[in-house]
Tab-separated table of N, CA and C and ligand atoms in Angstrom:
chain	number	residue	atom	x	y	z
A	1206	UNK	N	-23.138	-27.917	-81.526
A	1206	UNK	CA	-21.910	-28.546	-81.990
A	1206	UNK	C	-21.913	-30.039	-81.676
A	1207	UNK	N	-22.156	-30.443	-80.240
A	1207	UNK	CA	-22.384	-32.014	-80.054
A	1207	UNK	C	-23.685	-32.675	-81.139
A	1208	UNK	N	-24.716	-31.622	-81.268
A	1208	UNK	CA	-25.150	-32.935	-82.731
A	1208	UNK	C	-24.804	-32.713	-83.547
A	1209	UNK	N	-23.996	-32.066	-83.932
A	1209	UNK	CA	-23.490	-31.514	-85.909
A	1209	UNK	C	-21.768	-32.665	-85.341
A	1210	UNK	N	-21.464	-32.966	-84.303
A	1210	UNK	CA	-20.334	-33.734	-84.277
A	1210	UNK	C	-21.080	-35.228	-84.032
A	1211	UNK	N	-22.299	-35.114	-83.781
A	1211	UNK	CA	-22.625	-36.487	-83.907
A	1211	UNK	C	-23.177	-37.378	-85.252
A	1212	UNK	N	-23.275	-36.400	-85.735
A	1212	UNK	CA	-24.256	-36.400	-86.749
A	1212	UNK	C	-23.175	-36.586	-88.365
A	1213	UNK	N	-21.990	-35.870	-88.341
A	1213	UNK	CA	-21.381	-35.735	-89.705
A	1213	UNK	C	-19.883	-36.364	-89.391
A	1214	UNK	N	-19.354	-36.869	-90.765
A	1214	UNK	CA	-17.917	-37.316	-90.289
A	1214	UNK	C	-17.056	-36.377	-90.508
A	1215	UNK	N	-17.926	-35.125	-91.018
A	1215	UNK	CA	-16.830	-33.939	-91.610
A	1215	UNK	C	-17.765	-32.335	-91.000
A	1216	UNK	N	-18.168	-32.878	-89.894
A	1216	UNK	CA	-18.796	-31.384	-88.910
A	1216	UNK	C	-18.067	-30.047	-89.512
A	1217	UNK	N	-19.324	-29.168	-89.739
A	1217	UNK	CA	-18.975	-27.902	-89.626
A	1217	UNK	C	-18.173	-27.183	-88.442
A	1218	UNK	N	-17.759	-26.506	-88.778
A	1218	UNK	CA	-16.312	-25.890	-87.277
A	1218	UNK	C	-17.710	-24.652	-85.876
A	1219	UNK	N	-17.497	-24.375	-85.191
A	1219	UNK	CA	-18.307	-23.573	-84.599
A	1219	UNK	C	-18.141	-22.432	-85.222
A	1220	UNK	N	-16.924	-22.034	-86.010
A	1220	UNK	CA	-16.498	-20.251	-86.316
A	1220	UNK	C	-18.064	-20.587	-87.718
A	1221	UNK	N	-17.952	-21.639	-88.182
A	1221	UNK	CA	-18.870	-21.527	-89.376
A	1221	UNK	C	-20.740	-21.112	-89.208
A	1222	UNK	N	-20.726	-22.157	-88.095
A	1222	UNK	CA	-22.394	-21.670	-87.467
A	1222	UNK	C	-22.461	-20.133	-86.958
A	1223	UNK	N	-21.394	-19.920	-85.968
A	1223	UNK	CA	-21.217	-18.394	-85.584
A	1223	UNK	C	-21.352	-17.273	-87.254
A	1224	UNK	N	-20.842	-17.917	-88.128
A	1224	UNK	CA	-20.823	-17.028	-89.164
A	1224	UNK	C	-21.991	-17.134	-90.155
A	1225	UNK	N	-22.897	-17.953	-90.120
A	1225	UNK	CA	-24.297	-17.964	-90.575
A	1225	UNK	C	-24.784	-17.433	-89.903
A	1226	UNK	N	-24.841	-17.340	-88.458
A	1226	UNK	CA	-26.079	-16.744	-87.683
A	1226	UNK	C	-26.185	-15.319	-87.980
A	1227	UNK	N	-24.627	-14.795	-88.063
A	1227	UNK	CA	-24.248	-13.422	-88.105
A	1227	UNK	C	-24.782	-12.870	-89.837
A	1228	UNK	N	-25.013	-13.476	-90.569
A	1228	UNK	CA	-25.703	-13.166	-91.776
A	1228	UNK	C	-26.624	-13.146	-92.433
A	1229	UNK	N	-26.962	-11.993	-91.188
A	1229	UNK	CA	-28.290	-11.909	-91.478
A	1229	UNK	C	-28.997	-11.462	-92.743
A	1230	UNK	N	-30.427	-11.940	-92.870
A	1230	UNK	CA	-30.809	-11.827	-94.336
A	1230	UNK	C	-30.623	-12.154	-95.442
A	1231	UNK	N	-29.624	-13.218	-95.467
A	1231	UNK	CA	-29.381	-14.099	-96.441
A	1231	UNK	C	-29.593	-16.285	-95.417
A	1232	UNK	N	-28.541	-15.579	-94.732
A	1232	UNK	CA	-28.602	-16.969	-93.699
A	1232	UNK	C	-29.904	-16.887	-92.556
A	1233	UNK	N	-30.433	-18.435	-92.681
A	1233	UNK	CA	-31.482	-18.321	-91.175
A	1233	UNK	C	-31.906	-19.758	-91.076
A	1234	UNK	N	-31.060	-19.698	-89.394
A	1234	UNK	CA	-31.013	-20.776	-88.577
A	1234	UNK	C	-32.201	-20.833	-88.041
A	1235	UNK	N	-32.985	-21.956	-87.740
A	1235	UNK	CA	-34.236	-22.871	-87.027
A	1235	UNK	C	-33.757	-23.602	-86.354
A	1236	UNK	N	-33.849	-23.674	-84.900
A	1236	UNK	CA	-33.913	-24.944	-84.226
A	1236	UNK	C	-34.902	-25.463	-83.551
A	1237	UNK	N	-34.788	-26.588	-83.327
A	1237	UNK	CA	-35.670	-27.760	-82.505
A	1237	UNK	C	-35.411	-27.759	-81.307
A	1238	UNK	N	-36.350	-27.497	-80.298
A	1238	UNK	CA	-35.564	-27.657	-78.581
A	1238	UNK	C	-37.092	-28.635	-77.989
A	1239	UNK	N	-36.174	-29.723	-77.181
A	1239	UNK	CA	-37.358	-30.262	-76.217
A	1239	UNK	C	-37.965	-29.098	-75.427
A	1240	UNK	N	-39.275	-29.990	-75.106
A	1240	UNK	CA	-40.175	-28.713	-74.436
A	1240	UNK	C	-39.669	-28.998	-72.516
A	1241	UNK	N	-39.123	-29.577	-72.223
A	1241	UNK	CA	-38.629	-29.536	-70.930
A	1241	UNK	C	-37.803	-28.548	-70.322
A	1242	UNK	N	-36.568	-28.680	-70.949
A	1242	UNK	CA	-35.263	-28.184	-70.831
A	1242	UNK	C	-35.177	-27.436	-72.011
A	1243	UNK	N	-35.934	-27.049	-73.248
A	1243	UNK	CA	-35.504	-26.503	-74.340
A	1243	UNK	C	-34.375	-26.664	-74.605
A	1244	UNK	N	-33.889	-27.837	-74.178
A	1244	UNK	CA	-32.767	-28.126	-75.221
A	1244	UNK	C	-32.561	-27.883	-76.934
A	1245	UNK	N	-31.700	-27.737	-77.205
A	1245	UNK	CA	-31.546	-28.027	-79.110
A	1245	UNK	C	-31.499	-29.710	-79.235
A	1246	UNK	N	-32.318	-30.067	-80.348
A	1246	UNK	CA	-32.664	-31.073	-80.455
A	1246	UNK	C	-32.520	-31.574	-82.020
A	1247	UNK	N	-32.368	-30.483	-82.502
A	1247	UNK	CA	-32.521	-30.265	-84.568
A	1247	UNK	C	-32.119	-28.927	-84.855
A	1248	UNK	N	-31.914	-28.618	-86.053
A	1248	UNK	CA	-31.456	-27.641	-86.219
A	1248	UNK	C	-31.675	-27.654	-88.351
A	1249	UNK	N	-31.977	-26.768	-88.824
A	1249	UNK	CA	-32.042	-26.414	-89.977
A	1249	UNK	C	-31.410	-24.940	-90.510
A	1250	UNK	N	-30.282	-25.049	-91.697
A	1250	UNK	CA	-29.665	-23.855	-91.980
A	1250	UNK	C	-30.041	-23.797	-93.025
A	1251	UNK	N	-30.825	-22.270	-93.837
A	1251	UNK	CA	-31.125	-22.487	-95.171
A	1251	UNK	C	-30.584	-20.767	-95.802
A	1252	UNK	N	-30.291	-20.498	-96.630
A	1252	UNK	CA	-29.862	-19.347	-97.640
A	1252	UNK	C	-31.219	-19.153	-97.992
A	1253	UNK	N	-31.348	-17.935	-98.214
A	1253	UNK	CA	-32.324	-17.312	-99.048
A	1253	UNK	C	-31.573	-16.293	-100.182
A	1254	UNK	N	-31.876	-16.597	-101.084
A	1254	UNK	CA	-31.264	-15.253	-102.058
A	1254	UNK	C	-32.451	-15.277	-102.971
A	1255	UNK	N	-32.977	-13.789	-103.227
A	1255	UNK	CA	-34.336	-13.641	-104.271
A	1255	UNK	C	-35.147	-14.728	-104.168
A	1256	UNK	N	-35.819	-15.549	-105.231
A	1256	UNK	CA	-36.468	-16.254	-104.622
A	1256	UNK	C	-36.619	-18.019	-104.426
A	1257	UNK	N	-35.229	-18.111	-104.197
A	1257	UNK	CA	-34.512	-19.191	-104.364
A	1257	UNK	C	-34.059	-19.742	-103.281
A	1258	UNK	N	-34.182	-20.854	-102.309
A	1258	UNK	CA	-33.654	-20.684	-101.237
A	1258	UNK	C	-32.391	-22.492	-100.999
A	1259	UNK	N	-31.304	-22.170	-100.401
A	1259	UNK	CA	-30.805	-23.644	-100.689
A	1259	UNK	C	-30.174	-24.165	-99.440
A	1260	UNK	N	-30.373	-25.387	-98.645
A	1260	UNK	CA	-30.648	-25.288	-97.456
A	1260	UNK	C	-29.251	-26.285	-97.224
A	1261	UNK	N	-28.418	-25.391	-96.245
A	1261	UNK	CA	-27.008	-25.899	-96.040
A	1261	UNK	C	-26.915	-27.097	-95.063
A	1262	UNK	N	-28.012	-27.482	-94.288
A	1262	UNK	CA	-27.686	-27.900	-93.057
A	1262	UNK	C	-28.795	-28.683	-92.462
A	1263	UNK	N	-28.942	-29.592	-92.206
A	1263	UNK	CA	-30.226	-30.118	-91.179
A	1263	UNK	C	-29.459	-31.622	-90.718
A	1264	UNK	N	-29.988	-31.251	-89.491
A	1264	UNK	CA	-29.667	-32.421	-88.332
A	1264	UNK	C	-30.435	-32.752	-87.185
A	1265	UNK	N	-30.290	-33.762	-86.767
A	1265	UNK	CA	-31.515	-34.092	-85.702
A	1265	UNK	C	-30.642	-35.123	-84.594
A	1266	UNK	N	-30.654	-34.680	-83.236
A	1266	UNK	CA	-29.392	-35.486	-81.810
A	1266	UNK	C	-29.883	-37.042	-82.735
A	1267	UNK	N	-29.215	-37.754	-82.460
A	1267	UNK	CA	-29.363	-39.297	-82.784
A	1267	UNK	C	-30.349	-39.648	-81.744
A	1268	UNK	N	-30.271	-39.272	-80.349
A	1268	UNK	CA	-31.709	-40.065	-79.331
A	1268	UNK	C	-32.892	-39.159	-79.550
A	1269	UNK	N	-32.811	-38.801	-81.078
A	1269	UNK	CA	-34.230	-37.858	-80.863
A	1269	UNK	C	-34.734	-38.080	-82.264
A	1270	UNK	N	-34.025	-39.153	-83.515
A	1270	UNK	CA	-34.362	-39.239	-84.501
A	1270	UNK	C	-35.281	-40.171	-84.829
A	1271	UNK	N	-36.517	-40.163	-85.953
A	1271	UNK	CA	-37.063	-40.973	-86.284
A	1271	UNK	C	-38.374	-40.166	-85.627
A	1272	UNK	N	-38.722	-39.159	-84.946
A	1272	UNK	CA	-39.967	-38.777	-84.350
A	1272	UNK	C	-40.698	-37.984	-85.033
A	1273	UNK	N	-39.978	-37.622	-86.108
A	1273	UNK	CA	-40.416	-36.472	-86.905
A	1273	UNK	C	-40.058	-35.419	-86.895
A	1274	UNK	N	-39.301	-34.983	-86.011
A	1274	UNK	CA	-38.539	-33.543	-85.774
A	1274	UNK	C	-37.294	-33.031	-87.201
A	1275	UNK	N	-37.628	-34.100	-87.803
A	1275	UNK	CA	-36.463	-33.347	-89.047
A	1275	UNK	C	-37.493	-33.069	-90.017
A	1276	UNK	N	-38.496	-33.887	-90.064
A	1276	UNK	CA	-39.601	-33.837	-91.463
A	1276	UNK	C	-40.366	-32.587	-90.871
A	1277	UNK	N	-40.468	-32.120	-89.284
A	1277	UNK	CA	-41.307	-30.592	-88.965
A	1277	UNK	C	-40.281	-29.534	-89.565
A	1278	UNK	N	-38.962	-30.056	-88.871
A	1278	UNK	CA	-38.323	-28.456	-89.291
A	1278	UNK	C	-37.871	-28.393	-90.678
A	1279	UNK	N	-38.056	-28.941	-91.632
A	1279	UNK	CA	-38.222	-29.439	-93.169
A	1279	UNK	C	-39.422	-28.444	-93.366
A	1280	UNK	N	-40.991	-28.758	-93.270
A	1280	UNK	CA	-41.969	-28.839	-92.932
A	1280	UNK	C	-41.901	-27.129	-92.801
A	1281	UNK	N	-41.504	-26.678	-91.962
A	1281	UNK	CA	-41.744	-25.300	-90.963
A	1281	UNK	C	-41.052	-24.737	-92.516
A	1282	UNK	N	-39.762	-24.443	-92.457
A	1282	UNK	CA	-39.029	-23.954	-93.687
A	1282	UNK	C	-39.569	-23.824	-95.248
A	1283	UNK	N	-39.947	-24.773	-95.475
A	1283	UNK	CA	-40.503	-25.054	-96.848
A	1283	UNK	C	-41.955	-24.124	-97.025
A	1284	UNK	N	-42.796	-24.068	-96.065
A	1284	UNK	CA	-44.257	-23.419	-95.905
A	1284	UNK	C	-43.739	-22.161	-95.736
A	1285	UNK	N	-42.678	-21.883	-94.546
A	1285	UNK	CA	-42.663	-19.955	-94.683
A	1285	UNK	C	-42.139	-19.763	-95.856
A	1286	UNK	N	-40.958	-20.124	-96.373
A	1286	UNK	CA	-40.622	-19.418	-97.524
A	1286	UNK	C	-41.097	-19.270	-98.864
A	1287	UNK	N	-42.137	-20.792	-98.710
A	1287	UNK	CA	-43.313	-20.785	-99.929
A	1287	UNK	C	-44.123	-19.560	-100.025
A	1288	UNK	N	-45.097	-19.330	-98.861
A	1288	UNK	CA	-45.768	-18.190	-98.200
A	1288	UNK	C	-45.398	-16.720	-98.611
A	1289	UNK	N	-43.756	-16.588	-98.424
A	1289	UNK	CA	-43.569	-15.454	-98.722
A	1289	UNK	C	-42.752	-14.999	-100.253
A	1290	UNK	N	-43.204	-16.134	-100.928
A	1290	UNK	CA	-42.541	-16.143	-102.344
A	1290	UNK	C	-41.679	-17.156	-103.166
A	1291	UNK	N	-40.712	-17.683	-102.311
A	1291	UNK	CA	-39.770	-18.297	-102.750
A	1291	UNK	C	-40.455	-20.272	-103.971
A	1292	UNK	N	-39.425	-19.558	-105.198
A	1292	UNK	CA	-40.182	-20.744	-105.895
A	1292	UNK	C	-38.983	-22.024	-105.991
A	1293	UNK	N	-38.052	-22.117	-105.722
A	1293	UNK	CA	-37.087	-23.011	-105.944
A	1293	UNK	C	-36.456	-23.293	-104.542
A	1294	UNK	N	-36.445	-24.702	-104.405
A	1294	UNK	CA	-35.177	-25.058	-103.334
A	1294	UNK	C	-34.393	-26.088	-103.598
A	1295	UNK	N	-33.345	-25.912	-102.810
A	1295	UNK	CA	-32.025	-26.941	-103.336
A	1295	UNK	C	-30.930	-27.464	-102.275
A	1296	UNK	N	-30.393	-28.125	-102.323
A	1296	UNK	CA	-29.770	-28.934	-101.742
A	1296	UNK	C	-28.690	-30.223	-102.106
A	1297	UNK	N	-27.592	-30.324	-101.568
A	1297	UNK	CA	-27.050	-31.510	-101.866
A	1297	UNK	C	-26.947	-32.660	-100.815
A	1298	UNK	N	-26.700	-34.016	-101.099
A	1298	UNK	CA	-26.956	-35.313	-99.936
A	1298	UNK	C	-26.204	-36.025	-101.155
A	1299	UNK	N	-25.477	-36.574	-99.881
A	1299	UNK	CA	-24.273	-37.832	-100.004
A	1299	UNK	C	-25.085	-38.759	-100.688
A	1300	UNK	N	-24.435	-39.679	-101.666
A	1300	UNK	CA	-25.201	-40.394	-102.377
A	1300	UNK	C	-25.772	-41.819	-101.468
A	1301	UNK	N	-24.558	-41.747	-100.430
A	1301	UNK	CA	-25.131	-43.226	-99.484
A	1301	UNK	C	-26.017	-42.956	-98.339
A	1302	UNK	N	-26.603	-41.672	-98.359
A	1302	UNK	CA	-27.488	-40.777	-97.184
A	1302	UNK	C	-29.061	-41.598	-96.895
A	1303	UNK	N	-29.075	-42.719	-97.097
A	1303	UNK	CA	-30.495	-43.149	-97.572
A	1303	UNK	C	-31.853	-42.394	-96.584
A	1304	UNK	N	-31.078	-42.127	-94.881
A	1304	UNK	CA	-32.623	-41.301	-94.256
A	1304	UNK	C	-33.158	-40.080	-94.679
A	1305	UNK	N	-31.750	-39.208	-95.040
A	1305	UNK	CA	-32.070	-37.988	-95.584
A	1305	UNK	C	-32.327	-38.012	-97.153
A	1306	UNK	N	-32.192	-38.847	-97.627
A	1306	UNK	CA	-32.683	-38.936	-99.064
A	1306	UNK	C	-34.244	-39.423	-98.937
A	1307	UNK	N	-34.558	-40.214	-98.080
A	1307	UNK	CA	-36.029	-40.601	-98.073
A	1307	UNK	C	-36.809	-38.996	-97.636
A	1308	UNK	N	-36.259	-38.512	-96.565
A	1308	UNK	CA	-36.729	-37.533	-95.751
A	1308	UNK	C	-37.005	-36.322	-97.636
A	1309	UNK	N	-36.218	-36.185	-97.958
A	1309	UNK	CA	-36.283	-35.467	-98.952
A	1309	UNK	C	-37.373	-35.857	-100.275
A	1310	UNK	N	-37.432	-37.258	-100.131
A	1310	UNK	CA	-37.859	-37.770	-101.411
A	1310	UNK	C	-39.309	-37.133	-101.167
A	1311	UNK	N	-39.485	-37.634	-99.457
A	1311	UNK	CA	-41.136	-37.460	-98.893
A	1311	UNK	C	-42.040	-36.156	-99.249
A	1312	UNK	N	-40.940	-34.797	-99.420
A	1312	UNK	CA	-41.460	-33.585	-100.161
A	1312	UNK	C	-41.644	-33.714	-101.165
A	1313	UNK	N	-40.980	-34.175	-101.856
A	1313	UNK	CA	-40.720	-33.706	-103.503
A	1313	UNK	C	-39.790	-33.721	-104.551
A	1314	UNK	N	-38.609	-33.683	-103.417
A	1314	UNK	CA	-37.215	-33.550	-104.045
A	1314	UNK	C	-37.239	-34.295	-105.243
A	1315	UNK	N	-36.037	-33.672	-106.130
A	1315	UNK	CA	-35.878	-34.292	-107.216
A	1315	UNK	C	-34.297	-34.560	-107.260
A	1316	UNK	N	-33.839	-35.428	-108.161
A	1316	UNK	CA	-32.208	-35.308	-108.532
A	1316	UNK	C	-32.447	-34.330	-109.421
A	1317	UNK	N	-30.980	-33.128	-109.497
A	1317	UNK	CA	-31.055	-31.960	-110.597
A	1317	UNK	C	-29.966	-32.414	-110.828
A	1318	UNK	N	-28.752	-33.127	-110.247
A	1318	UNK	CA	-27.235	-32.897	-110.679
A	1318	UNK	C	-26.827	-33.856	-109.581
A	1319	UNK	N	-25.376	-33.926	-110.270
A	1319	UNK	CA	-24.466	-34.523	-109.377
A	1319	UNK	C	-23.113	-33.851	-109.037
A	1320	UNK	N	-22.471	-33.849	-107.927
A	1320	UNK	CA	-21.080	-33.622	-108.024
A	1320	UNK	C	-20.272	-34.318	-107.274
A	1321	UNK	N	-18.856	-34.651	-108.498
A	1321	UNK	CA	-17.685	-35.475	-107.968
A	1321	UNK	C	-17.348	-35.313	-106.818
A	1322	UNK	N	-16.920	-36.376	-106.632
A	1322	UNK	CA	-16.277	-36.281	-105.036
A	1322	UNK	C	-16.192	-34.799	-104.190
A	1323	UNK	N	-17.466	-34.845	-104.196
A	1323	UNK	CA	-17.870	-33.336	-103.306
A	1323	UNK	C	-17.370	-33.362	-102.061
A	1324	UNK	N	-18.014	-34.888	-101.851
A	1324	UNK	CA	-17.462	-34.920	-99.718
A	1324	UNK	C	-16.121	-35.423	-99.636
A	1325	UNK	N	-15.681	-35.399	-98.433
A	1325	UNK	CA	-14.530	-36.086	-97.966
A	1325	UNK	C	-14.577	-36.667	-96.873
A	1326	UNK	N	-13.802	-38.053	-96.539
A	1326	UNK	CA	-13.948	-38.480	-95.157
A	1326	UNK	C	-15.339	-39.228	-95.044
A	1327	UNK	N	-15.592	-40.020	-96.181
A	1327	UNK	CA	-14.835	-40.782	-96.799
A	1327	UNK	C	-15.688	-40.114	-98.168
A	1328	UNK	N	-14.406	-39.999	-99.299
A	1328	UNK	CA	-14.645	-39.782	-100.536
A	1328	UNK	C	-16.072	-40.261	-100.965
A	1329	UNK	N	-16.964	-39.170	-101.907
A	1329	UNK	CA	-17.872	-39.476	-102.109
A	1329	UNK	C	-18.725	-38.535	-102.758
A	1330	UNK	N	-19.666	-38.734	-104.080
A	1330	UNK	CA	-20.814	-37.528	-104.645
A	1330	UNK	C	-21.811	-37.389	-103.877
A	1331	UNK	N	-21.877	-36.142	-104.609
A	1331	UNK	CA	-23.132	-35.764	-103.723
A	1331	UNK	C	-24.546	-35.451	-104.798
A	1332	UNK	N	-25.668	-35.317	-104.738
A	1332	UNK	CA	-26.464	-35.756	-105.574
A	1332	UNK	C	-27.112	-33.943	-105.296
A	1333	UNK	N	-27.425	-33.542	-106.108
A	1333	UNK	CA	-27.896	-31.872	-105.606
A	1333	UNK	C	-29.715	-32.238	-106.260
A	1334	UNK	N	-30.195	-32.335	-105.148
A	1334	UNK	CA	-31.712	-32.233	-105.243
A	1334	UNK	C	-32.338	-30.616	-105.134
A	1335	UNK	N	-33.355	-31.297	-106.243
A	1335	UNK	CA	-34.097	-29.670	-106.614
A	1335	UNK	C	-36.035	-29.937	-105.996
A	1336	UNK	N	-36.186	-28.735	-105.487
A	1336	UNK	CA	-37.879	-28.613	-105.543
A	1336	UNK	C	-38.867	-27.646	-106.192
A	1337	UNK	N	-39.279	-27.787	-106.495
A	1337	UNK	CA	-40.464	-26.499	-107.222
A	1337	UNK	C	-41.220	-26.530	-106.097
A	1338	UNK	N	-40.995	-25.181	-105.573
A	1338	UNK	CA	-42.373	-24.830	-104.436
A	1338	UNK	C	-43.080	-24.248	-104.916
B	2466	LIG	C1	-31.837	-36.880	-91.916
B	2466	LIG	C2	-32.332	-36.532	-90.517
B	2466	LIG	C3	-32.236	-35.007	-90.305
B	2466	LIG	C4	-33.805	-36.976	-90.398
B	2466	LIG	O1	-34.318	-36.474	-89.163
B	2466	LIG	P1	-35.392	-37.307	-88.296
B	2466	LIG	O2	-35.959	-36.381	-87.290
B	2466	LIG	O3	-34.773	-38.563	-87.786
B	2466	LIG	O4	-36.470	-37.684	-89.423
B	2466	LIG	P2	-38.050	-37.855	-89.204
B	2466	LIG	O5	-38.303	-38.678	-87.981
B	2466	LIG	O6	-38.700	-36.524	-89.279
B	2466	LIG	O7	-38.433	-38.721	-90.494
B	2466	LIG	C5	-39.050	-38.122	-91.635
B	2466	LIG	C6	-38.833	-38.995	-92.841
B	2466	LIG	O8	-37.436	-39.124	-93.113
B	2466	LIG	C7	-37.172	-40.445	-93.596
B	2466	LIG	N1	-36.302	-41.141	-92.633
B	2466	LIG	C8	-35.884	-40.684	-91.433
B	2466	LIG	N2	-35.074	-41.579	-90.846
B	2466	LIG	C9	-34.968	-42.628	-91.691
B	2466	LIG	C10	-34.249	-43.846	-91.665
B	2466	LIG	N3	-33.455	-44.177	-90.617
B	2466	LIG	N4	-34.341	-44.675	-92.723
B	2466	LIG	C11	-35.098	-44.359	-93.799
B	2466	LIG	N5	-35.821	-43.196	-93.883
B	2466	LIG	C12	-35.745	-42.346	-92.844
B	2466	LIG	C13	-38.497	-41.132	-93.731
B	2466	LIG	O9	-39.006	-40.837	-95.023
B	2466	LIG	C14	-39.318	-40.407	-92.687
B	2466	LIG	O10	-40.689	-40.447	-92.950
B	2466	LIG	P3	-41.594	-41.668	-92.347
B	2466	LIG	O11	-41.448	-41.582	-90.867
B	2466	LIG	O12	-42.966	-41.362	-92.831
B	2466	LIG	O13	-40.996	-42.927	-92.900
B	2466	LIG	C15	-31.512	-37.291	-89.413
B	2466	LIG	O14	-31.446	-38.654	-89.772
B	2466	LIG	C16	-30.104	-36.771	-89.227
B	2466	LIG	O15	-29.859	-35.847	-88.452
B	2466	LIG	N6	-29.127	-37.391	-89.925
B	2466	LIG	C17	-27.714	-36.995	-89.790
B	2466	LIG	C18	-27.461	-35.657	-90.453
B	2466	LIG	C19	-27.766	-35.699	-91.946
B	2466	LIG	O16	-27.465	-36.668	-92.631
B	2466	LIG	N7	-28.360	-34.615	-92.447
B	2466	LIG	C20	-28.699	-34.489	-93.847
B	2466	LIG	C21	-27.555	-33.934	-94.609
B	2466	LIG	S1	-27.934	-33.758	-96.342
């Protein structure tokens, strides 16, 4: 919760993470923990349905960004679900997101769509990127 509150101006609530974890087989959480303290350090939420998968969530603590820990757990996600079938992934990012839009571009991502004032706090589209895995 302290990096999803550091990280967004419109954080997911805890009842919401509690309620992905709990769904199973459609929802599946990845996290990042230092190797010291195994702390959480990153975190990736992605849907799977058939063979389509669309990834709700990725974040990385702010004193831990820029090391690569968002492009691994990117990285980790994209290879298992390739592996075990999945041909499409998807996603949406704020149109003024420029790290996570690079981070995305660096796979593959594509623009598929846009939608109106998707976010709030502060008003704003969101750009729904597509991948062919
Ligand atoms: C987006 C985010 C997860 C990236 O995580 P990270 O661990 O810092 O990223 P990495 O160190 O793995 O960087 C991988 C690539 O992302 C891009 N990137 C990351 N930070 C960047 C920055 N500040 N500016 C521009 N590009 C950046 C680069 O393409 C980078 O590759 P490079 O190092 O070869 O240039 C992180 O910035 C974050 O948590 N942001 C807040 C939450 C968020 O916006 N999530 C996305 C919601 S759609």
């Amino acid at each position: 919760m302290a990096i999803e509150r550091a990280s967004f101006p419109n954080p997911w609530h805890e009842t919401t993470f509690r309620g992905e974890i709990q769904n199973e087989g459609i929802s599946f959480p990845l996290v990042a923990s230092e190797p010291t303290e195994r702390r959480v350090v990153g975190y990736i939420i992605f849907w799977r349905i058939q063979d389509e998968i669309q990834i709700n969530n990725i974040a990385v603590h702010p004193d831990f960004r820029g090391l690569g820990i968002g492009e691994a757990i990117l990285r980790e996600v994209l290879d298992k679900v390739r592996a075990e079938g999945a041909v499409f992934a998807s996603l949406e990012v704020r149109v003024s997101n420029g790290p996570a839009r690079a981070l995305y571009e660096k796979f593959g991502f594509e623009i598929i769509g846009s939608r109106k004032d998707y976010y709030v706090n502060p008003a704003e589209d969101a750009l729904v990127l597509g991948l062919n895995l």
